mmCIF file of C-alpha atoms in Angstrom:
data_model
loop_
_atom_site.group_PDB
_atom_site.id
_atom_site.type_symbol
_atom_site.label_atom_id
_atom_site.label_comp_id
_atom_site.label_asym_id
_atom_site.label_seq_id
_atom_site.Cartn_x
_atom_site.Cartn_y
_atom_site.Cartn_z
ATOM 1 C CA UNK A 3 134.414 118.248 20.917
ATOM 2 C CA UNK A 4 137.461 116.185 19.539
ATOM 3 C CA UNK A 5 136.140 112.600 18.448
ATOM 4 C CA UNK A 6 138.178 110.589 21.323
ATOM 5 C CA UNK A 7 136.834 112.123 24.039
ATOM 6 C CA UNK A 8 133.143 111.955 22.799
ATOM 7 C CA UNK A 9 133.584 108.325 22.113
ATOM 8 C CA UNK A 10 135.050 107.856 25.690
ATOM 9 C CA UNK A 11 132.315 105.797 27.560
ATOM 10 C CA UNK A 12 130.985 107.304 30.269
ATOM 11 C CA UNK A 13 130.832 105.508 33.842
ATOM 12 C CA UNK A 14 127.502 102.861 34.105
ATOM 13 C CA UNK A 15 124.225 103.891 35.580
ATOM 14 C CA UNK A 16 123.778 101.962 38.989
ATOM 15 C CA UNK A 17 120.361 101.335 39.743
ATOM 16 C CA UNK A 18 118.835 102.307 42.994
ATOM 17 C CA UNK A 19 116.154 100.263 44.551
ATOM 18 C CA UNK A 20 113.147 102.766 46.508
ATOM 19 C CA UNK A 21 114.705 101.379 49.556
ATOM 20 C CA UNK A 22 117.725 102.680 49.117
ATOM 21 C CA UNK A 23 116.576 105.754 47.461
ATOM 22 C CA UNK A 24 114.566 106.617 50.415
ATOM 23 C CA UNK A 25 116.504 105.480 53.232
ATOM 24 C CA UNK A 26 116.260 102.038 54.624
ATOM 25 C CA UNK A 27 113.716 100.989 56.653
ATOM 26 C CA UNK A 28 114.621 100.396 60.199
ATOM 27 C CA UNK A 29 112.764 96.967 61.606
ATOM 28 C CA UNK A 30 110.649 98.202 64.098
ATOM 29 C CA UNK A 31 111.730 96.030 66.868
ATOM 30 C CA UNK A 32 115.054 97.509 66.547
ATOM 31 C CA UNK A 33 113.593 100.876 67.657
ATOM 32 C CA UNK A 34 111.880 99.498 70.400
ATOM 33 C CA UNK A 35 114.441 97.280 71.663
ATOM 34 C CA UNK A 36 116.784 100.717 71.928
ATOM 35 C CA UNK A 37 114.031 102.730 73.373
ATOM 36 C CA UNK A 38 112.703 100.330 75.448
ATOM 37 C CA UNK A 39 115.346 100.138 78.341
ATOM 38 C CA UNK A 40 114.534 103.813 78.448
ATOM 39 C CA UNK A 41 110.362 103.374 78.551
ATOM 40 C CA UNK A 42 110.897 100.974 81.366
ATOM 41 C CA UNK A 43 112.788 103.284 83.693
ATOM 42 C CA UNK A 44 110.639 106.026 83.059
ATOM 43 C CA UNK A 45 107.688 104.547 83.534
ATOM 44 C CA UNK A 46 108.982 102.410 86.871
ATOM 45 C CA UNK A 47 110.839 105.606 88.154
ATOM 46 C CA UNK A 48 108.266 108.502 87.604
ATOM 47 C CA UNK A 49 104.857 107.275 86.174
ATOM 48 C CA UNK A 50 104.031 104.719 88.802
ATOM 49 C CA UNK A 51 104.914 106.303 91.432
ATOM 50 C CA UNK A 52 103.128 109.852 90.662
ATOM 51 C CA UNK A 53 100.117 107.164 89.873
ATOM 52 C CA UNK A 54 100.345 105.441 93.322
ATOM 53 C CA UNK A 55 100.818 109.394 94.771
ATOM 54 C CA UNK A 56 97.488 109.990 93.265
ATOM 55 C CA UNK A 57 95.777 107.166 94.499
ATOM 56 C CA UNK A 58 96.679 107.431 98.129
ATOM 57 C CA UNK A 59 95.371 110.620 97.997
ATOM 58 C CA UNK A 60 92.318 108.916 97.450
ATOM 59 C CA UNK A 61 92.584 107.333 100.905
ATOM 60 C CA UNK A 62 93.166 107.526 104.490
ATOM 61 C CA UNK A 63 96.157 105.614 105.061
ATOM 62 C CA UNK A 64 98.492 106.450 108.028
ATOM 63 C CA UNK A 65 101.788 105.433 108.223
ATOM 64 C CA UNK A 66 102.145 102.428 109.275
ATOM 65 C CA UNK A 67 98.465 101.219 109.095
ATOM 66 C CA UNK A 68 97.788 97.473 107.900
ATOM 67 C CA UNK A 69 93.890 98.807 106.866
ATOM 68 C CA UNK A 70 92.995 101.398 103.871
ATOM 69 C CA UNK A 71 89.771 102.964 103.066
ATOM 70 C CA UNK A 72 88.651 104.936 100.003
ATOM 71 C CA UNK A 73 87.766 108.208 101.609
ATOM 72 C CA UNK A 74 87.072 109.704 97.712
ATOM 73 C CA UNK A 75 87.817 113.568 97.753
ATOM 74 C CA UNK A 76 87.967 114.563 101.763
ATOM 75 C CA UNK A 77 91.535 114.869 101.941
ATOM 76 C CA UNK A 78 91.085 117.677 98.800
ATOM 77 C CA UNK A 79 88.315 119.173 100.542
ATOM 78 C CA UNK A 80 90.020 118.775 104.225
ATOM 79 C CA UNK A 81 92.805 121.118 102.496
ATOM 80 C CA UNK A 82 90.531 124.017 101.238
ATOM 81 C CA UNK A 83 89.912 124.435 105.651
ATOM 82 C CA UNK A 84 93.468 123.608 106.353
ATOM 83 C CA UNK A 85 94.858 126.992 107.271
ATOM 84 C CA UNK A 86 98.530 125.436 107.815
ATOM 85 C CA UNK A 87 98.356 124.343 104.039
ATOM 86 C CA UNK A 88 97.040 127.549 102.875
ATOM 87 C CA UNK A 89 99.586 129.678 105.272
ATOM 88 C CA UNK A 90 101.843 127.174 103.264
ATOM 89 C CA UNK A 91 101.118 127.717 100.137
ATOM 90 C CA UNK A 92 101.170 131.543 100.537
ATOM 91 C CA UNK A 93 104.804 131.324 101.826
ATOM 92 C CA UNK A 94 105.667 129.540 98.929
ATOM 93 C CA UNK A 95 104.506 132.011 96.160
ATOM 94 C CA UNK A 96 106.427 134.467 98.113
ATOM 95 C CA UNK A 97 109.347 132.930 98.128
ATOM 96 C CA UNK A 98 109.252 132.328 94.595
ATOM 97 C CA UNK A 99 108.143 135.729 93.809
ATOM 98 C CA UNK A 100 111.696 137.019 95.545
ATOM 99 C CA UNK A 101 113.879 133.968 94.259
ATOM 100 C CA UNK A 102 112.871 133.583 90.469
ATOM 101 C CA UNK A 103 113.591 137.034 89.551
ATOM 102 C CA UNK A 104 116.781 138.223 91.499
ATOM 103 C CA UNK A 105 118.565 134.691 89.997
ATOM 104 C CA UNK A 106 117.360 135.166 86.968
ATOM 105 C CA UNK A 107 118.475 138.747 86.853
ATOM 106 C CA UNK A 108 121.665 138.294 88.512
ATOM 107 C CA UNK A 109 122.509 135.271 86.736
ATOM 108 C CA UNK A 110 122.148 137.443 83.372
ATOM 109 C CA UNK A 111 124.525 140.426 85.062
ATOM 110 C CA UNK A 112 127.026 137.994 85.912
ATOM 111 C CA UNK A 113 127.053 136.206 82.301
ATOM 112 C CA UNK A 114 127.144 139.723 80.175
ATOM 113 C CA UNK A 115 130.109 140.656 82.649
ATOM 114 C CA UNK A 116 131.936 137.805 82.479
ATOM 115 C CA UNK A 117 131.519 137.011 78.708
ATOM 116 C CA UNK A 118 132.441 140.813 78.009
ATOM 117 C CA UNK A 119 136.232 139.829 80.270
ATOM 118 C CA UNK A 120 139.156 138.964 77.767
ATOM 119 C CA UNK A 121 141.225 137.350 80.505
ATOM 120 C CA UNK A 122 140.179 135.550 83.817
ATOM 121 C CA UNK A 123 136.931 134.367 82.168
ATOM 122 C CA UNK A 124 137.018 130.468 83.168
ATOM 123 C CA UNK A 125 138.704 131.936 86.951
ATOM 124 C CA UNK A 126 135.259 134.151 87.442
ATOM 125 C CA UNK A 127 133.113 131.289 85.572
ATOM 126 C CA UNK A 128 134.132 128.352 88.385
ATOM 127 C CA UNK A 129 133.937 130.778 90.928
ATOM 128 C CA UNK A 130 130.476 131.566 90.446
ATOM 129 C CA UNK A 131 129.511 128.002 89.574
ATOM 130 C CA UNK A 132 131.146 126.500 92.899
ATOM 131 C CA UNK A 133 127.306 127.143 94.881
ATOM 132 C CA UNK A 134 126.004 124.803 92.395
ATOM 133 C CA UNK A 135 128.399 121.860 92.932
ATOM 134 C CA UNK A 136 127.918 122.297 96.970
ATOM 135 C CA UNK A 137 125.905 120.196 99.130
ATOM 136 C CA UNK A 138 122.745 122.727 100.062
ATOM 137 C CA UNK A 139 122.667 121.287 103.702
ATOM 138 C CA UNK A 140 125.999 122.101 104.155
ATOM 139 C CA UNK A 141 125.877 125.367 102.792
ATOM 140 C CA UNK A 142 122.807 126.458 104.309
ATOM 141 C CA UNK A 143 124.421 125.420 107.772
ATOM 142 C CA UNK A 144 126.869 127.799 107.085
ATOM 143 C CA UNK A 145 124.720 129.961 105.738
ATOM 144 C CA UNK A 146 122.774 129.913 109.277
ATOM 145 C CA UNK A 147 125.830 131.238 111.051
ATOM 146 C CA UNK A 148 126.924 133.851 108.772
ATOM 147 C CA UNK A 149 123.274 135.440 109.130
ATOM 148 C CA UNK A 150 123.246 134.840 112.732
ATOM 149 C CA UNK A 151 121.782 137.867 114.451
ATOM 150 C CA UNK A 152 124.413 137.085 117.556
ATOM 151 C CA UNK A 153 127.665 136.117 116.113
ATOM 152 C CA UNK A 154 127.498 135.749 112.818
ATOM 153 C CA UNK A 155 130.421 138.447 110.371
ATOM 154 C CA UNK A 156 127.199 140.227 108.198
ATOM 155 C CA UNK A 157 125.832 140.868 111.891
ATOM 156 C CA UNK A 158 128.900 142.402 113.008
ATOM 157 C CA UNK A 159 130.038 144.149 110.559
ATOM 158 C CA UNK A 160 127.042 146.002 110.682
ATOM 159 C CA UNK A 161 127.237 146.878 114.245
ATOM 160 C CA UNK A 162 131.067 147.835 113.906
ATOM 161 C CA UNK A 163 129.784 150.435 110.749
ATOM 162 C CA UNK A 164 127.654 151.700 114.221
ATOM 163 C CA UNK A 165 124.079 149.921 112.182
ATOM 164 C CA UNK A 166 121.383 147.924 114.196
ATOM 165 C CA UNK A 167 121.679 144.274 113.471
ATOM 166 C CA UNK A 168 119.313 142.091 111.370
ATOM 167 C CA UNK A 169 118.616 138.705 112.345
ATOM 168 C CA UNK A 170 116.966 137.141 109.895
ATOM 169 C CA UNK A 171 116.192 133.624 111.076
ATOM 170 C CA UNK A 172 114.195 135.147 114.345
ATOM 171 C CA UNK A 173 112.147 137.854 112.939
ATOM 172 C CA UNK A 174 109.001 136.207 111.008
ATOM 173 C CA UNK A 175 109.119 139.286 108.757
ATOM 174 C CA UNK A 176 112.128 138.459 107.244
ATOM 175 C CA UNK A 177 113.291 134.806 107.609
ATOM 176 C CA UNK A 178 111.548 134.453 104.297
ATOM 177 C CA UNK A 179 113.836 137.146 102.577
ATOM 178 C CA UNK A 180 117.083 135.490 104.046
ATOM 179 C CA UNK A 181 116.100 131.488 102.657
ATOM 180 C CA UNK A 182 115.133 133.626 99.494
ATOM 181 C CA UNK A 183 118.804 134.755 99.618
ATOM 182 C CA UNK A 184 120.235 131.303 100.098
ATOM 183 C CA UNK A 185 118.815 130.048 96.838
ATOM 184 C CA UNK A 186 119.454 132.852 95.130
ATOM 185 C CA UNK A 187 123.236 132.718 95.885
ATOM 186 C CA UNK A 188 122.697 129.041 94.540
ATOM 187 C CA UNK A 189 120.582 129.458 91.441
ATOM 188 C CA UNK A 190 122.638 132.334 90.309
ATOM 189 C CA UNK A 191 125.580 130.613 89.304
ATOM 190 C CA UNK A 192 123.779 127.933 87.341
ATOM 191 C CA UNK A 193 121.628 130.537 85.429
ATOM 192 C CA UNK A 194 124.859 132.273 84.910
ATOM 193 C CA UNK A 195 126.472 129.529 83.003
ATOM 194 C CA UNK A 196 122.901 128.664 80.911
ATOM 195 C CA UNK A 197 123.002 132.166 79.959
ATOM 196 C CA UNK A 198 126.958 132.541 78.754
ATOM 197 C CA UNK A 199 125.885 129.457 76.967
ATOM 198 C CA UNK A 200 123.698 131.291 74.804
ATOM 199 C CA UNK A 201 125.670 134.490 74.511
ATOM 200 C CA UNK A 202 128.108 132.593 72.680
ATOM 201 C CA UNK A 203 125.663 131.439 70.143
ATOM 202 C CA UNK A 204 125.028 135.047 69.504
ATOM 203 C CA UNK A 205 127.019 135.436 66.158
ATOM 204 C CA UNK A 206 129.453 138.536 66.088
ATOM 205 C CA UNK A 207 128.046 139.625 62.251
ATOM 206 C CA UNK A 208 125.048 140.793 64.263
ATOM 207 C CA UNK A 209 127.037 143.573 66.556
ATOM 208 C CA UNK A 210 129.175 144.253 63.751
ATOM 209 C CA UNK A 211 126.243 145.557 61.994
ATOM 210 C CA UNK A 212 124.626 147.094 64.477
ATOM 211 C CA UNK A 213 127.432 149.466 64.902
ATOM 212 C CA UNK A 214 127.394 150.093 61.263
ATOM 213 C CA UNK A 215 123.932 151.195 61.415
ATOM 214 C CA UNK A 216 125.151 153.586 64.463
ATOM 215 C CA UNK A 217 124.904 151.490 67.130
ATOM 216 C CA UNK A 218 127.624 152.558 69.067
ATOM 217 C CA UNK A 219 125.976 152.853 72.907
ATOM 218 C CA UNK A 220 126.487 148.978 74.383
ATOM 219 C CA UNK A 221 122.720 149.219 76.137
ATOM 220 C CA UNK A 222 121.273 149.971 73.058
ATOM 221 C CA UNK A 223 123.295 146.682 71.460
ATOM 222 C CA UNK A 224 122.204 144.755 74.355
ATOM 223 C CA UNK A 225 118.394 145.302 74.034
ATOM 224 C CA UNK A 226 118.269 145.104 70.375
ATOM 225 C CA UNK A 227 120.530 142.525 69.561
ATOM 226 C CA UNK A 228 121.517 140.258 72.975
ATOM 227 C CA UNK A 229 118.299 140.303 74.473
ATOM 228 C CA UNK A 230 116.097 139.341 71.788
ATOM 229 C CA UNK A 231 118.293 136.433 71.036
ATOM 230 C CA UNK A 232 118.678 135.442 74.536
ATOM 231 C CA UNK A 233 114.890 134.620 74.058
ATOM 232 C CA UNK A 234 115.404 130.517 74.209
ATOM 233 C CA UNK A 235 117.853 130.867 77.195
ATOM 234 C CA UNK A 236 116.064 133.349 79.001
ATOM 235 C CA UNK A 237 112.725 131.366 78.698
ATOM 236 C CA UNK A 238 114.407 127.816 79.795
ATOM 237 C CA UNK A 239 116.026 129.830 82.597
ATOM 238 C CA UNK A 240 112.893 131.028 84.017
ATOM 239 C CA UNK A 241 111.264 127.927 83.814
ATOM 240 C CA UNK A 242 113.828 125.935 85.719
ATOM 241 C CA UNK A 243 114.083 128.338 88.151
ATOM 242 C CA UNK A 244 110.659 128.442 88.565
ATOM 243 C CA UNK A 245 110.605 124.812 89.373
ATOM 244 C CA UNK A 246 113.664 124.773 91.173
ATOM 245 C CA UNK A 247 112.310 127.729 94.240
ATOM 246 C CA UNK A 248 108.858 125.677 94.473
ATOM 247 C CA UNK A 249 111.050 123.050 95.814
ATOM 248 C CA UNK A 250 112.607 124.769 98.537
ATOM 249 C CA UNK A 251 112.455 122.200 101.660
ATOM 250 C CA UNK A 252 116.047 121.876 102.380
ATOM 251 C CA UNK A 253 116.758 125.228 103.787
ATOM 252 C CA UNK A 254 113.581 125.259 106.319
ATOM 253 C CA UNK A 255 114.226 121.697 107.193
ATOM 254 C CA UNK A 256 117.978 122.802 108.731
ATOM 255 C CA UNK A 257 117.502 126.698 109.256
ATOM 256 C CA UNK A 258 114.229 127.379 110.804
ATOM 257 C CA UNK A 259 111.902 124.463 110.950
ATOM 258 C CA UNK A 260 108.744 126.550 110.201
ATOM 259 C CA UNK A 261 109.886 128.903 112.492
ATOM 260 C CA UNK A 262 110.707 131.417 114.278
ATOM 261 C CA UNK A 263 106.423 132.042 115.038
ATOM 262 C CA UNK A 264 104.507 128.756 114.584
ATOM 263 C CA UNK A 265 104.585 128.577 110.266
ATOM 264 C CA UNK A 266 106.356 131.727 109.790
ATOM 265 C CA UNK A 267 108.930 130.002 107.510
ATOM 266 C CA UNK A 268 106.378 126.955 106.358
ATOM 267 C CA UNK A 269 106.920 125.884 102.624
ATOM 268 C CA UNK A 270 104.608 123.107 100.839
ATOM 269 C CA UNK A 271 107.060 120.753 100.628
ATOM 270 C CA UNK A 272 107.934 121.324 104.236
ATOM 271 C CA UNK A 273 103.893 121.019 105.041
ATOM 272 C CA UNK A 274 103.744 117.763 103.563
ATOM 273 C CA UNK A 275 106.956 116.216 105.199
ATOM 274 C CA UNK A 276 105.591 117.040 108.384
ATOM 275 C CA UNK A 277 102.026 115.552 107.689
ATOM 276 C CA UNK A 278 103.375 112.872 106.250
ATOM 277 C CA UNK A 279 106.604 111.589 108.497
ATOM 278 C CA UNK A 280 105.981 113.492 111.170
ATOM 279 C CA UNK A 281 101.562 112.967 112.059
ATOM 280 C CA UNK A 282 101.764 110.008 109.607
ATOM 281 C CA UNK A 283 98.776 110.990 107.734
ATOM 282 C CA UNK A 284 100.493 109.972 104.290
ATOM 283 C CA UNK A 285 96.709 110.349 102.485
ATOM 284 C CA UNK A 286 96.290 113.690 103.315
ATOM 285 C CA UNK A 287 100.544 114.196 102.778
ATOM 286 C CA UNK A 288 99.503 112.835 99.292
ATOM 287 C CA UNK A 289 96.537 115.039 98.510
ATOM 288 C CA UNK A 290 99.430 118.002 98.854
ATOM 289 C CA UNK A 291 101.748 116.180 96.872
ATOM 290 C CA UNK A 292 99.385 115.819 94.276
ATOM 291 C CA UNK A 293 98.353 119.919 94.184
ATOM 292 C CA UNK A 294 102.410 120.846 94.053
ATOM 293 C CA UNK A 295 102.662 119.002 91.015
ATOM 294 C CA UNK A 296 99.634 120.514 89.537
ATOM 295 C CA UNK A 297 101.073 123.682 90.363
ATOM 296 C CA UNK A 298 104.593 122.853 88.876
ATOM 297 C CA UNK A 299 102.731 122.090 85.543
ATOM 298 C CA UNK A 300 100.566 124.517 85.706
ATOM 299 C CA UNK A 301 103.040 127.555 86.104
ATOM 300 C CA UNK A 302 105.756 125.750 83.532
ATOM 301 C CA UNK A 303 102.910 125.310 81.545
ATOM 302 C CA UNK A 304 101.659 128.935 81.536
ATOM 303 C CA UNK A 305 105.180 130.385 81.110
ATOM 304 C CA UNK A 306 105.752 128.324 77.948
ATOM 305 C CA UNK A 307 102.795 129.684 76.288
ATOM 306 C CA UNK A 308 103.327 133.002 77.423
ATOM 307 C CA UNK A 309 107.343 133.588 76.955
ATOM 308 C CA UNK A 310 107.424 131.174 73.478
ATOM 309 C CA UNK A 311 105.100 133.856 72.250
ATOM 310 C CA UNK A 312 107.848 136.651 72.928
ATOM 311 C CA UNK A 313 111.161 134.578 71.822
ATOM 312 C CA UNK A 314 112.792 135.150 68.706
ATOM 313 C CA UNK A 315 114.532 131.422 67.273
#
């Protein structure tokens, strides 16, 4: 090494103090002071009032009434004999049993079709989405006529094709099946755009190489290579839908009221309007309040544990 450049001095060592060496310290009323406007809605917004929900349960109060008495567990116990809340509750697992499914399904088609487009992608993307940014009263209201066993199109196009019409909304076998189809329509587009979400996150390296290793056939590329790493999306997707057809009241409120039979198209959230706002017996509307949510958590709970299991991050 030539003597000048060996006796060059080399730049100073600079000291660093552990504080800077570790990161500073942030003052812990700092952190609270930017989480706490956040703590304070939460806990005003949700946690007080699913802890007054819970306590009212715990009573008899009727709308209205300027007198409340502890009543402990009877409104619980009143709904184990309550066949309307049972008749309810049935309802409800079978219209999530026909909702959660199809939208999860067809939300999936639609995404693998419409990522797989080279042109007209964002056209077929905002078409599909439009359900979601509609007002669900107002569709289901036009929902209501299109199904319309009398005048509504489905109905007559049927009968011009020489079929036998289906009216949905006044046979109790089937006015499930057709609110089913209302939210699925809705949910669909939604889960659609969760799942191209996570189709592009799919890196192309991985389909390259499975059509090195003879991949060719697109099925077999989709349930070796998309699927698996659809695993996050798919399990959020479920959940949310999950949660979203428990809390179906919208539809029965304008379509069928319960109807067409006495409780034929009876939800829980329906149930526990009408016992609450309609017979004013807000104690016993709470006791059902308080048994949806342990179902919600209960179900999103059980499908975390169970699907996490089976996704690949």
């Amino acid at each position: 090494m030539p003597a000048d450049i060996a006796a060059f001095p080399g730049p100073a060592p600079v000291a660093v103090s552990p504080r800077r060496r570790h990161g500073a310290q942030i003052p812990g009323w700092v952190s609270w002071s930017l989480a706490g406007p956040s703590v304070v809605l939460l806990v005003l917004l949700m946690l007080l009032p699913i802890a007054a929900i819970v306590l009212l349960s715990f009573t008899d109060y009727r709308f209205g009434a300027l007198e409340v008495s502890f009543v402990g567990l009877d409104n619980y116990v009143d709904l184990n004999s309550d066949r309307a809340f049972w008749r309810a509750l049935g309802n409800t697992f079978t219209y999530v049993a026909m909702v959660v499914p199809a939208s999860v399904f067809l939300g999936l088609l639609l995404a693998v079709l419409i990522n797989g487009l080279t042109r007209g992608r964002k056209i077929y993307q905002l078409i599909f989405f439009l359900p979601v940014t509609a007002t669900l009263v107002a569709m289901a209201t036009v929902w209501k006529y299109l199904l319309h066993g009398t005048i509504g199109p489905f109905n007559l196009l049927l009968k011009s094709w020489g079929l036998p019409a289906i009216d949905f909304f006044s046979d109790p076998d089937l006015v499930l099946g057709g609110l089913a189809l209302i939210n699925i329509w809705s949910l669909a587009g939604f889960n659609m755009v969760l799942f191209i979400a996570g189709l592009t996150a799919i890196p192309e390296e991985l389909y390259d190489a499975a059509s090195v290793d003879g991949m060719e056939n697109p099925l077999d590329r989709f349930f070796s290579v998309t699927l698996p790493l659809l695993g996050p999306t798919t399990m959020f997707v479920i959940i949310t839908s999950t949660i979203t057809a428990f809390k179906v009241f919208d539809t029965v409120a304008v379509i069928t009221r319960g109807g067409p039979r006495r409780g034929a198209s009876d939800v829980l959230l329906y149930t526990t309007y009408l016992e609450g706002f309609t017979y004013f017996r807000m104690g016993s509307a709470a006791a059902m309040t308080v048994v949806f949510l342990a179902i919600i958590m209960i179900f999103a709970f059980l499908q975390a544990r169970v699907l996490d299991r089976k996704v690949h991050y």
